[in-house]
Tab-separated table of C-alpha atoms and ligand atoms in Angstrom:
chain	number	residue	atom	x	y	z
A	1	MET	CA	84.296	-29.138	24.570
A	2	ILE	CA	80.914	-28.015	23.394
A	3	GLY	CA	79.505	-25.326	25.727
A	4	VAL	CA	75.720	-25.098	26.049
A	5	TYR	CA	74.030	-22.303	28.597
A	6	ASP	CA	70.100	-21.685	29.481
A	7	SER	CA	68.700	-19.401	32.638
A	8	GLY	CA	68.022	-23.126	33.927
A	9	VAL	CA	67.215	-26.709	32.844
A	10	GLY	CA	65.453	-25.984	30.028
A	11	GLY	CA	68.604	-25.873	27.723
A	12	LEU	CA	68.974	-29.859	28.294
A	13	SER	CA	65.729	-30.316	25.805
A	14	VAL	CA	69.015	-28.451	23.387
A	15	TRP	CA	71.222	-30.669	24.877
A	16	LYS	CA	69.842	-33.757	24.689
A	17	GLU	CA	69.501	-33.176	20.899
A	18	LEU	CA	73.538	-32.391	20.860
A	19	ARG	CA	74.550	-35.240	22.146
A	20	ALA	CA	72.327	-37.435	20.264
A	21	LEU	CA	73.635	-36.286	17.135
A	22	MET	CA	77.449	-36.012	18.157
A	23	PRO	CA	77.727	-38.465	21.313
A	24	GLY	CA	81.552	-38.706	20.967
A	25	GLU	CA	81.749	-34.667	22.190
A	26	ASP	CA	82.650	-33.394	25.421
A	27	PHE	CA	79.753	-31.119	26.713
A	28	THR	CA	79.882	-28.425	29.600
A	29	TYR	CA	76.244	-27.399	30.629
A	30	PHE	CA	75.962	-24.130	32.552
A	31	SER	CA	72.380	-23.241	34.723
A	32	ASP	CA	72.087	-19.460	35.677
A	33	SER	CA	70.125	-21.062	37.912
A	34	ALA	CA	70.479	-18.168	40.787
A	35	PHE	CA	69.106	-15.334	38.158
A	36	CYS	CA	66.082	-17.898	36.761
A	37	PRO	CA	63.756	-16.699	34.779
A	38	TYR	CA	65.718	-14.552	32.042
A	39	GLY	CA	62.350	-13.640	30.461
A	40	PRO	CA	60.657	-10.844	32.650
A	41	LYS	CA	64.649	-9.592	33.243
A	42	ASP	CA	65.792	-6.336	31.562
A	43	PRO	CA	68.093	-7.330	28.438
A	44	SER	CA	71.400	-5.330	29.548
A	45	PHE	CA	71.462	-7.901	32.924
A	46	ILE	CA	70.938	-11.040	30.250
A	47	ILE	CA	73.983	-9.119	28.217
A	48	GLU	CA	75.854	-8.630	31.704
A	49	ARG	CA	75.740	-12.621	32.332
A	50	ALA	CA	76.061	-13.706	28.797
A	51	ASP	CA	79.396	-12.331	29.046
A	52	GLU	CA	80.187	-14.206	32.436
A	53	ILE	CA	78.850	-17.389	31.824
A	54	ALA	CA	80.708	-17.274	27.956
A	55	ARG	CA	83.947	-16.083	29.608
A	56	THR	CA	83.596	-19.281	32.480
A	57	LEU	CA	82.839	-21.426	29.008
A	58	ILE	CA	85.767	-20.227	27.173
A	59	ALA	CA	88.236	-20.737	30.053
A	60	ARG	CA	87.099	-24.296	30.383
A	61	GLY	CA	87.691	-24.726	26.978
A	62	ALA	CA	84.635	-24.225	24.912
A	63	GLU	CA	85.573	-24.331	21.365
A	64	ILE	CA	81.563	-23.506	20.185
A	65	ILE	CA	78.671	-22.428	22.417
A	66	VAL	CA	75.234	-22.995	22.366
A	67	VAL	CA	73.153	-20.509	23.548
A	68	ALA	CA	70.255	-22.994	24.357
A	69	CYS	CA	67.489	-20.278	25.779
A	70	ASN	CA	65.380	-18.623	23.233
A	71	THR	CA	65.150	-15.061	25.665
A	72	ALA	CA	69.335	-15.083	26.049
A	73	THR	CA	69.894	-15.052	22.324
A	74	ALA	CA	67.251	-11.988	21.659
A	75	ALA	CA	69.093	-10.104	23.793
A	76	ALA	CA	72.724	-11.074	23.821
A	77	ILE	CA	73.157	-12.894	20.874
A	78	SER	CA	75.030	-10.168	18.698
A	79	HIS	CA	76.836	-8.874	22.188
A	80	LEU	CA	78.630	-12.108	22.637
A	81	ARG	CA	79.422	-12.609	18.437
A	82	ALA	CA	80.745	-9.086	19.067
A	83	SER	CA	82.689	-9.462	22.138
A	84	PHE	CA	84.317	-13.252	21.527
A	85	ASP	CA	86.131	-14.915	18.451
A	86	ILE	CA	84.289	-18.287	18.517
A	87	PRO	CA	81.171	-19.281	16.934
A	88	PHE	CA	77.759	-18.842	19.091
A	89	ILE	CA	74.692	-20.906	18.095
A	90	GLY	CA	71.537	-19.568	19.079
A	91	MET	CA	67.772	-20.527	18.862
A	92	GLU	CA	65.966	-19.542	16.227
A	93	PRO	CA	62.211	-18.441	16.197
A	94	ALA	CA	60.433	-21.583	14.527
A	95	ILE	CA	57.610	-19.110	12.982
A	96	LYS	CA	59.167	-19.831	9.894
A	97	PRO	CA	59.174	-23.494	9.266
A	98	ALA	CA	55.583	-23.489	11.161
A	99	ALA	CA	54.165	-20.816	8.737
A	100	LEU	CA	55.528	-22.705	5.581
A	101	HIS	CA	53.760	-25.802	6.669
A	102	SER	CA	50.207	-24.271	8.133
A	103	GLU	CA	47.431	-25.228	6.104
A	104	SER	CA	44.753	-23.176	8.649
A	105	GLY	CA	47.179	-20.269	8.087
A	106	VAL	CA	47.199	-19.447	11.997
A	107	VAL	CA	50.074	-20.622	14.152
A	108	GLY	CA	50.760	-20.136	17.745
A	109	VAL	CA	53.314	-19.247	19.425
A	110	LEU	CA	54.445	-19.462	23.478
A	111	ALA	CA	57.749	-17.575	24.559
A	112	THR	CA	58.915	-15.448	27.135
A	113	ALA	CA	57.842	-11.649	27.124
A	114	GLY	CA	61.936	-11.263	26.120
A	115	THR	CA	61.933	-13.073	23.195
A	116	LEU	CA	58.154	-12.344	21.952
A	117	LYS	CA	59.889	-8.228	22.457
A	118	GLY	CA	63.399	-9.454	20.207
A	119	ARG	CA	64.161	-7.794	17.061
A	120	LEU	CA	65.428	-11.258	15.892
A	121	TYR	CA	61.317	-12.659	16.747
A	122	LEU	CA	60.196	-9.374	15.360
A	123	ASN	CA	61.917	-9.157	12.215
A	124	THR	CA	60.904	-13.294	11.326
A	125	LEU	CA	57.496	-12.475	12.359
A	126	ALA	CA	57.682	-9.433	9.957
A	127	ARG	CA	58.583	-11.564	7.233
A	128	VAL	CA	55.823	-14.532	7.589
A	129	ALA	CA	53.487	-11.749	9.155
A	130	ALA	CA	51.600	-11.344	4.998
A	131	ASP	CA	50.952	-15.050	4.994
A	132	VAL	CA	49.758	-16.503	8.246
A	133	THR	CA	47.996	-14.814	11.603
A	134	VAL	CA	50.245	-15.524	14.585
A	135	ILE	CA	48.703	-15.501	17.992
A	136	GLU	CA	51.305	-14.988	20.705
A	137	GLN	CA	51.350	-15.791	24.123
A	138	VAL	CA	53.871	-15.272	26.914
A	139	GLY	CA	53.801	-18.733	28.851
A	140	THR	CA	54.044	-16.867	32.520
A	141	GLY	CA	55.020	-19.477	35.122
A	142	LEU	CA	55.449	-22.173	32.849
A	143	VAL	CA	59.612	-22.060	33.202
A	144	GLU	CA	59.256	-21.894	37.231
A	145	ALA	CA	57.390	-24.909	36.748
A	146	VAL	CA	59.759	-26.859	34.994
A	147	GLU	CA	62.619	-25.879	37.141
A	148	SER	CA	60.787	-27.479	40.111
A	149	GLY	CA	60.396	-30.421	37.940
A	150	ASP	CA	56.369	-29.975	37.561
A	151	PHE	CA	55.584	-31.175	33.755
A	152	ASP	CA	51.479	-32.625	34.277
A	153	SER	CA	50.138	-31.042	37.554
A	154	PRO	CA	46.489	-29.639	37.683
A	155	GLN	CA	47.818	-26.841	37.908
A	156	VAL	CA	50.519	-26.714	35.327
A	157	VAL	CA	47.631	-28.407	32.872
A	158	ALA	CA	45.237	-25.166	34.132
A	159	LEU	CA	47.832	-22.827	32.973
A	160	LEU	CA	48.516	-24.119	29.905
A	161	HIS	CA	44.755	-24.439	29.159
A	162	LYS	CA	44.431	-20.980	29.639
A	163	TYR	CA	47.512	-20.349	27.238
A	164	ILE	CA	47.230	-22.715	23.961
A	165	ASP	CA	42.904	-23.268	24.022
A	166	PRO	CA	42.504	-19.743	22.142
A	167	MET	CA	45.064	-20.510	19.994
A	168	ILE	CA	43.105	-23.828	19.221
A	169	GLU	CA	39.925	-21.526	18.983
A	170	ALA	CA	41.293	-19.067	16.620
A	171	GLY	CA	42.112	-22.608	14.197
A	172	ALA	CA	45.932	-22.418	14.589
A	173	ASP	CA	47.527	-25.960	13.209
A	174	HIS	CA	51.188	-25.525	14.437
A	175	ILE	CA	52.130	-24.484	17.992
A	176	VAL	CA	55.541	-23.301	18.129
A	177	LEU	CA	58.146	-23.658	21.479
A	178	GLY	CA	59.846	-20.430	21.650
A	179	CYS	CA	61.736	-21.212	25.065
A	180	THR	CA	63.616	-24.414	25.752
A	181	HIS	CA	61.856	-25.154	29.181
A	182	TYR	CA	58.739	-25.997	27.006
A	183	PRO	CA	59.528	-28.926	25.339
A	184	PHE	CA	59.552	-30.748	28.683
A	185	LEU	CA	56.107	-29.814	29.035
A	186	SER	CA	55.131	-31.039	25.055
A	187	LYS	CA	53.393	-33.780	26.067
A	188	ALA	CA	50.619	-31.831	28.340
A	189	ILE	CA	50.739	-29.408	25.380
A	190	ALA	CA	50.350	-31.977	22.468
A	191	ARG	CA	47.011	-33.488	24.725
A	192	ILE	CA	45.430	-29.787	25.057
A	193	ALA	CA	46.044	-28.885	21.799
A	194	GLY	CA	44.464	-32.073	20.300
A	195	GLU	CA	45.250	-34.291	16.903
A	196	GLY	CA	45.802	-32.090	13.946
A	197	VAL	CA	48.128	-29.486	15.771
A	198	THR	CA	51.933	-29.896	15.446
A	199	ILE	CA	54.214	-29.047	18.055
A	200	VAL	CA	57.035	-27.425	16.938
A	201	ASN	CA	60.575	-27.516	18.766
A	202	PRO	CA	63.535	-26.134	16.999
A	203	ALA	CA	66.118	-28.085	18.842
A	204	PRO	CA	67.118	-30.713	16.826
A	205	ALA	CA	67.585	-27.856	13.958
A	206	VAL	CA	70.002	-25.785	16.126
A	207	ALA	CA	71.869	-29.448	17.027
A	208	ARG	CA	72.320	-29.729	12.859
A	209	HIS	CA	73.340	-26.330	12.650
A	210	ALA	CA	75.751	-26.438	15.489
A	211	CYS	CA	77.126	-29.901	14.348
A	212	ASP	CA	77.823	-28.207	11.131
A	213	VAL	CA	79.370	-24.928	12.589
A	214	LEU	CA	81.986	-27.140	14.522
A	215	SER	CA	82.774	-29.073	11.280
A	216	ARG	CA	84.041	-25.822	9.623
A	217	LEU	CA	86.303	-25.857	13.019
A	218	ARG	CA	87.399	-29.424	13.091
A	219	PRO	CA	86.327	-33.349	12.272
A	220	VAL	CA	83.072	-34.057	14.797
A	221	ARG	CA	83.231	-37.107	16.710
A	222	LEU	CA	79.742	-38.181	15.575
A	223	SER	CA	80.427	-41.696	17.606
A	224	GLY	CA	82.069	-42.750	20.619
A	225	SER	CA	80.681	-41.486	24.009
A	226	GLY	CA	81.690	-37.850	25.409
A	227	THR	CA	81.611	-36.356	28.906
A	228	THR	CA	79.087	-33.806	30.280
A	229	THR	CA	79.958	-31.317	33.408
A	230	PHE	CA	76.800	-29.531	34.506
A	231	LEU	CA	77.847	-26.416	36.291
A	232	SER	CA	75.357	-23.938	37.603
A	233	SER	CA	75.199	-20.420	39.207
A	234	GLY	CA	72.935	-22.014	41.682
A	235	SER	CA	72.241	-25.793	42.339
A	236	THR	CA	73.365	-28.942	39.931
A	237	ALA	CA	70.889	-30.664	41.619
A	238	PRO	CA	67.505	-30.365	39.011
A	239	LEU	CA	70.145	-30.348	36.270
A	240	HIS	CA	71.173	-34.355	37.484
A	241	ARG	CA	68.066	-35.438	37.948
A	242	LEU	CA	66.526	-33.863	34.579
A	243	ALA	CA	69.334	-35.397	32.941
A	244	SER	CA	69.597	-38.340	33.928
A	245	CYS	CA	66.132	-39.148	32.626
A	246	LEU	CA	66.875	-37.993	29.351
B	301	LIG	N1	65.008	-21.886	28.654
B	301	LIG	C1	64.713	-19.925	28.326
B	301	LIG	C2	64.212	-19.649	27.136
B	301	LIG	O1	64.416	-20.393	25.940
B	301	LIG	C3	64.002	-19.623	29.130
B	301	LIG	C4	63.742	-18.256	29.854
B	301	LIG	C5	63.790	-17.864	31.273
B	301	LIG	O2	64.175	-18.224	32.038
B	301	LIG	O3	62.440	-17.138	31.404
B	301	LIG	O4	64.095	-18.698	26.912
């Protein structure tokens, strides 16, 4: 079984790609909704939660775990890798591919505060900084909107304008979605950003990497129809609601 977890429903944007790539595999998705959002929380708390969730998923038979949350990856992936002897796949900050393909030399990054402060992101940023200008923005309020199933209300659109407009005005031609909740807002983001701006969602690349890691353990079930079990530290209702639309 493949374990997947996030602070909430956002990781479903990654689960969707995993399932498309490996439809015969069984998944267990854990949403830590009792403690969502992770973005403003202390890394030590996110590590504690990661530890408990990994134990739960491993006890249920997880062979690999996809940390489908940029904030949890930033805070806890090293701890998880050092503490458990199964592979963990994290979310990569996708500024590298964005920087590589940018023609304007300006790239926008929308992420949580925790992700933008993380070592993983800062290291990648340092590597691309010579080639492009990176405009960072914390997406305050967006995780909460997605959790409540709000992808396009006037309030969300106003928030997105506040975050995206300065990137476009500065000439960004790529916007990196640095939080797994944000792909659910990508239609609104694309509309606001306008033509000629590429929205970068790292989920398909992460799914390919997870498939590759699993294939080193055993043959991957690339066809058939596997199952997904949904677990949550709060209610599973939002998970079932959103997953049924994907
Ligand atoms: N999906 C999580 C991420 O990718 C959301 C973080 C949060 O709960 O604030 O960072």
